[in-house]
Amino acid sequence: GNSVTQMEGPVTLSEEAFLTINCTYTATGYPSLFWYVQYPGEGLQLLLKATKADDKGSNKGFEATYRKETTSFHLEKGSVQVSDSAVYFCALSGAVQGAQKLVFGQGTRLTINP
Amino acid sequence: DAGVTQSPTHLIKTRGQQVTLRCSPKSGHDTVSWYQQALGQGPQFIFQYYEEEERQRGNFPDRFSGHQFPNYSSELNVNALLLGDSALYLCASSPMLTNTEAFFGQGTRLTVV
């Protein structure tokens, strides 16, 4: 079945540091890939997505590229801020179109120190 | 637009009891999915409802059941609660017939004692 493996946390960085959170997946076919963020006490918010190989998703300075050859979707940001502290989830959906059943990784807790 | 709303926000139940959680989808969305997020883990898919029927189901026992109403809102019912059912329950809505991402509610924190 489909699965997602994320870099284990927690990850602690200083403000303005470079961020990478690794994500690899196992899936049949051509899934869509997502990064969701969860701030303390809140639900999940979509951060970015990519629906086909070599697509780059980007939002709020975060980027991730859909790499089919390495089955990866690593999250990167060039300069993190304290406000980026949250839990980040990589996820996939096997649906080509229509409502999504999402398979999530275990999450990576990120803490940014001033 | 109110987005996805869930109620209640917190709930404490005793082992063996039954619980009902509620979800109102984002305006324009006709499909509701439920997820269970245990502490420190990623969300796990429970089931999905569309046109008042369960369309997909994850690896959860029959103690977990649901319902969708004509206005697209949904309920999640859990019978014979176990301590291990303590988790954050998340509702997500999306439109079935377009490839649009799911929007999540704030969740209901269920504690079983």
Tab-separated table of C-alpha atoms in Angstrom:
chain	number	residue	atom	x	y	z
A	1	GLY	CA	0.000	0.000	0.000
A	2	ASN	CA	0.886	3.659	-0.112
A	3	SER	CA	3.169	5.029	2.593
A	4	VAL	CA	5.161	8.138	3.511
A	5	THR	CA	8.382	8.291	5.516
A	6	GLN	CA	9.536	11.554	7.005
A	7	MET	CA	12.727	12.722	8.613
A	8	GLU	CA	12.394	12.183	12.331
A	9	GLY	CA	12.377	15.166	14.605
A	10	PRO	CA	12.469	17.216	16.536
A	11	VAL	CA	14.452	19.701	14.477
A	12	THR	CA	15.785	22.833	16.167
A	13	LEU	CA	17.312	25.679	14.170
A	14	SER	CA	18.292	29.277	14.691
A	15	GLU	CA	16.424	32.052	12.937
A	16	GLU	CA	17.585	32.626	9.321
A	17	ALA	CA	19.023	29.102	9.044
A	18	PHE	CA	18.401	26.877	6.008
A	19	LEU	CA	15.755	24.195	6.473
A	20	THR	CA	15.401	20.778	4.876
A	21	ILE	CA	12.876	18.174	5.998
A	22	ASN	CA	13.204	14.921	4.077
A	23	CYS	CA	10.200	12.994	2.792
A	24	THR	CA	10.119	9.817	0.711
A	25	TYR	CA	7.113	7.860	-0.420
A	26	THR	CA	5.974	4.488	-1.706
A	27	ALA	CA	2.974	4.458	-4.001
A	28	THR	CA	1.498	2.795	-7.026
A	29	GLY	CA	0.846	4.997	-9.997
A	30	TYR	CA	1.370	8.734	-9.866
A	31	PRO	CA	0.246	10.208	-6.561
A	32	SER	CA	-0.170	13.861	-5.711
A	33	LEU	CA	2.158	15.047	-2.943
A	34	PHE	CA	1.524	17.573	-0.195
A	35	TRP	CA	3.088	19.323	2.761
A	36	TYR	CA	0.733	20.273	5.583
A	37	VAL	CA	1.597	22.369	8.646
A	38	GLN	CA	0.026	22.128	12.093
A	39	TYR	CA	0.454	24.969	14.563
A	40	PRO	CA	-0.083	24.270	18.276
A	41	GLY	CA	-3.705	23.511	19.118
A	42	GLU	CA	-4.853	23.784	15.528
A	43	GLY	CA	-5.860	21.567	12.630
A	44	LEU	CA	-3.859	21.045	9.452
A	45	GLN	CA	-3.207	23.739	6.870
A	46	LEU	CA	-2.049	22.974	3.351
A	47	LEU	CA	1.396	24.495	2.827
A	48	LEU	CA	2.120	23.406	-0.746
A	49	LYS	CA	1.438	20.647	-3.242
A	50	ALA	CA	2.661	19.049	-6.467
A	51	THR	CA	0.582	16.840	-8.704
A	52	LYS	CA	3.079	15.435	-11.194
A	53	ALA	CA	6.744	14.574	-11.550
A	54	ASP	CA	9.182	17.537	-11.607
A	55	ASP	CA	6.483	19.947	-10.383
A	56	LYS	CA	7.683	22.394	-7.752
A	57	GLY	CA	5.240	23.498	-5.092
A	58	SER	CA	5.953	26.740	-3.262
A	59	ASN	CA	4.331	28.955	-0.635
A	60	LYS	CA	5.515	31.404	2.049
A	61	GLY	CA	9.164	30.833	1.089
A	62	PHE	CA	8.863	27.041	1.356
A	63	GLU	CA	9.528	24.837	-1.670
A	64	ALA	CA	9.374	21.144	-2.530
A	65	THR	CA	10.005	19.362	-5.829
A	66	TYR	CA	8.280	16.122	-6.846
A	67	ARG	CA	11.141	13.730	-7.701
A	68	LYS	CA	9.784	10.523	-9.179
A	69	GLU	CA	13.199	8.970	-9.757
A	70	THR	CA	14.033	9.174	-6.033
A	71	THR	CA	10.388	9.013	-4.811
A	72	SER	CA	11.027	12.110	-2.725
A	73	PHE	CA	9.379	15.427	-1.886
A	74	HIS	CA	11.777	17.215	0.449
A	75	LEU	CA	10.675	20.494	2.041
A	76	GLU	CA	13.129	23.423	1.974
A	77	LYS	CA	13.256	27.027	3.089
A	78	GLY	CA	16.202	29.348	2.689
A	79	SER	CA	15.755	31.412	5.844
A	80	VAL	CA	13.439	30.269	8.616
A	81	GLN	CA	11.636	32.510	11.094
A	82	VAL	CA	10.437	31.935	14.642
A	83	SER	CA	6.873	31.913	13.280
A	84	ASP	CA	7.708	28.778	11.238
A	85	SER	CA	7.804	26.724	14.446
A	86	ALA	CA	5.183	24.009	13.966
A	87	VAL	CA	4.751	20.347	13.043
A	88	TYR	CA	5.144	19.564	9.340
A	89	PHE	CA	3.489	16.582	7.645
A	90	CYS	CA	4.280	15.130	4.257
A	91	ALA	CA	1.328	13.392	2.626
A	92	LEU	CA	0.248	11.729	-0.586
A	93	SER	CA	-2.996	11.056	-2.349
A	94	GLY	CA	-3.458	8.342	-4.919
A	95	ALA	CA	-6.541	9.991	-6.361
A	96	VAL	CA	-6.080	11.180	-9.907
A	97	GLN	CA	-9.088	13.416	-9.537
A	98	GLY	CA	-11.708	14.007	-6.963
A	99	ALA	CA	-11.858	13.847	-3.205
A	100	GLN	CA	-8.610	12.794	-1.633
A	101	LYS	CA	-7.779	10.057	0.803
A	102	LEU	CA	-4.532	11.276	2.304
A	103	VAL	CA	-1.718	9.108	3.641
A	104	PHE	CA	0.487	11.049	6.072
A	105	GLY	CA	3.977	10.696	7.394
A	106	GLN	CA	4.549	10.766	11.140
A	107	GLY	CA	5.314	14.488	11.228
A	108	THR	CA	8.430	16.533	12.002
A	109	ARG	CA	8.370	19.035	14.840
A	110	LEU	CA	10.331	22.175	13.968
A	111	THR	CA	11.438	24.722	16.551
A	112	ILE	CA	13.113	27.977	15.503
A	113	ASN	CA	15.035	29.885	18.157
A	114	PRO	CA	15.549	33.652	17.919
B	1	ASP	CA	-16.727	31.568	4.550
B	2	ALA	CA	-16.603	29.718	7.868
B	3	GLY	CA	-14.385	26.935	6.583
B	4	VAL	CA	-14.649	23.475	8.121
B	5	THR	CA	-16.148	23.559	11.617
B	6	GLN	CA	-16.077	20.762	14.163
B	7	SER	CA	-17.815	20.314	17.484
B	8	PRO	CA	-17.160	19.912	20.295
B	9	THR	CA	-13.551	21.074	20.571
B	10	HIS	CA	-12.805	18.919	23.614
B	11	LEU	CA	-14.514	15.902	25.094
B	12	ILE	CA	-13.853	13.538	27.986
B	13	LYS	CA	-15.532	10.122	28.027
B	14	THR	CA	-15.282	6.958	30.100
B	15	ARG	CA	-14.236	3.576	28.725
B	16	GLY	CA	-17.188	1.706	27.244
B	17	GLN	CA	-19.189	4.819	26.490
B	18	GLN	CA	-20.243	6.037	23.075
B	19	VAL	CA	-19.358	9.393	21.472
B	20	THR	CA	-20.593	11.450	18.523
B	21	LEU	CA	-18.449	14.086	16.841
B	22	ARG	CA	-19.792	16.573	14.318
B	23	CYS	CA	-18.432	18.314	11.230
B	24	SER	CA	-19.757	20.984	8.884
B	25	PRO	CA	-17.850	21.157	5.609
B	26	LYS	CA	-16.583	24.230	3.854
B	27	SER	CA	-19.171	25.911	1.661
B	28	GLY	CA	-19.305	24.265	-1.757
B	29	HIS	CA	-17.767	20.988	-0.568
B	30	ASP	CA	-19.791	17.782	-0.759
B	31	THR	CA	-17.318	15.206	0.549
B	32	VAL	CA	-16.244	14.715	4.154
B	33	SER	CA	-13.347	12.595	5.397
B	34	TRP	CA	-12.452	11.759	8.993
B	35	TYR	CA	-8.965	11.202	10.389
B	36	GLN	CA	-7.640	10.082	13.758
B	37	GLN	CA	-4.422	11.697	14.984
B	38	ALA	CA	-2.856	10.053	18.015
B	39	LEU	CA	-0.429	12.141	20.059
B	40	GLY	CA	2.869	12.588	18.218
B	41	GLN	CA	1.645	10.771	15.112
B	42	GLY	CA	0.375	11.664	11.675
B	43	PRO	CA	-3.354	11.547	10.933
B	44	GLN	CA	-4.791	8.155	9.955
B	45	PHE	CA	-7.705	7.940	7.497
B	46	ILE	CA	-10.893	6.544	9.042
B	47	PHE	CA	-13.492	6.909	6.276
B	48	GLN	CA	-14.966	9.205	3.658
B	49	TYR	CA	-18.586	10.146	2.917
B	50	TYR	CA	-20.100	11.361	-0.314
B	51	GLU	CA	-23.775	11.486	-1.282
B	52	GLU	CA	-24.640	10.224	2.207
B	53	GLU	CA	-22.734	6.965	1.689
B	54	GLU	CA	-19.423	5.670	2.981
B	55	ARG	CA	-17.151	5.591	-0.067
B	56	GLN	CA	-13.761	4.609	1.328
B	57	ARG	CA	-12.679	3.182	4.656
B	58	GLY	CA	-9.351	2.874	6.385
B	59	ASN	CA	-8.207	0.151	8.743
B	60	PHE	CA	-10.545	0.908	11.643
B	61	PRO	CA	-12.930	-1.477	13.432
B	62	ASP	CA	-16.696	-1.411	13.059
B	63	ARG	CA	-16.924	0.478	16.357
B	64	PHE	CA	-16.209	3.508	14.187
B	65	SER	CA	-19.205	4.517	12.104
B	66	GLY	CA	-20.431	7.629	10.433
B	67	HIS	CA	-23.205	9.429	8.734
B	68	GLN	CA	-23.597	12.214	6.212
B	69	PHE	CA	-26.692	14.404	6.042
B	70	PRO	CA	-28.356	15.992	2.992
B	71	ASN	CA	-26.675	19.320	3.832
B	72	TYR	CA	-23.279	17.508	3.572
B	73	SER	CA	-22.528	17.761	7.287
B	74	SER	CA	-21.260	14.602	8.915
B	75	GLU	CA	-21.029	12.728	12.219
B	76	LEU	CA	-18.445	10.288	13.478
B	77	ASN	CA	-19.657	7.782	16.061
B	78	VAL	CA	-17.427	5.611	18.177
B	79	ASN	CA	-18.953	2.853	20.330
B	80	ALA	CA	-17.474	0.957	23.279
B	81	LEU	CA	-14.674	3.481	23.748
B	82	LEU	CA	-11.194	2.229	24.583
B	83	LEU	CA	-8.359	4.157	26.181
B	84	GLY	CA	-6.547	3.886	22.842
B	85	ASP	CA	-9.288	5.890	21.138
B	86	SER	CA	-7.946	9.023	22.851
B	87	ALA	CA	-6.796	11.252	19.994
B	88	LEU	CA	-7.461	14.371	17.959
B	89	TYR	CA	-10.203	13.656	15.422
B	90	LEU	CA	-9.943	15.729	12.285
B	91	CYS	CA	-12.585	16.341	9.668
B	92	ALA	CA	-11.612	17.338	6.142
B	93	SER	CA	-13.863	18.458	3.316
B	94	SER	CA	-13.350	18.708	-0.414
B	95	PRO	CA	-15.398	18.698	-3.586
B	96	MET	CA	-15.659	15.222	-5.126
B	97	LEU	CA	-15.720	16.151	-8.761
B	98	THR	CA	-12.749	18.509	-8.948
B	99	ASN	CA	-9.135	17.966	-8.022
B	100	THR	CA	-9.082	20.417	-5.130
B	101	GLU	CA	-7.159	19.957	-1.942
B	102	ALA	CA	-8.861	18.974	1.287
B	103	PHE	CA	-9.498	21.611	3.961
B	104	PHE	CA	-9.245	20.554	7.589
B	105	GLY	CA	-11.149	21.638	10.658
B	106	GLN	CA	-9.554	22.420	14.027
B	107	GLY	CA	-10.338	18.963	15.320
B	108	THR	CA	-12.030	17.459	18.370
B	109	ARG	CA	-9.723	16.353	21.181
B	110	LEU	CA	-11.213	13.161	22.671
B	111	THR	CA	-9.876	11.859	25.959
B	112	VAL	CA	-11.028	8.455	27.183
B	113	VAL	CA	-10.482	7.784	30.889
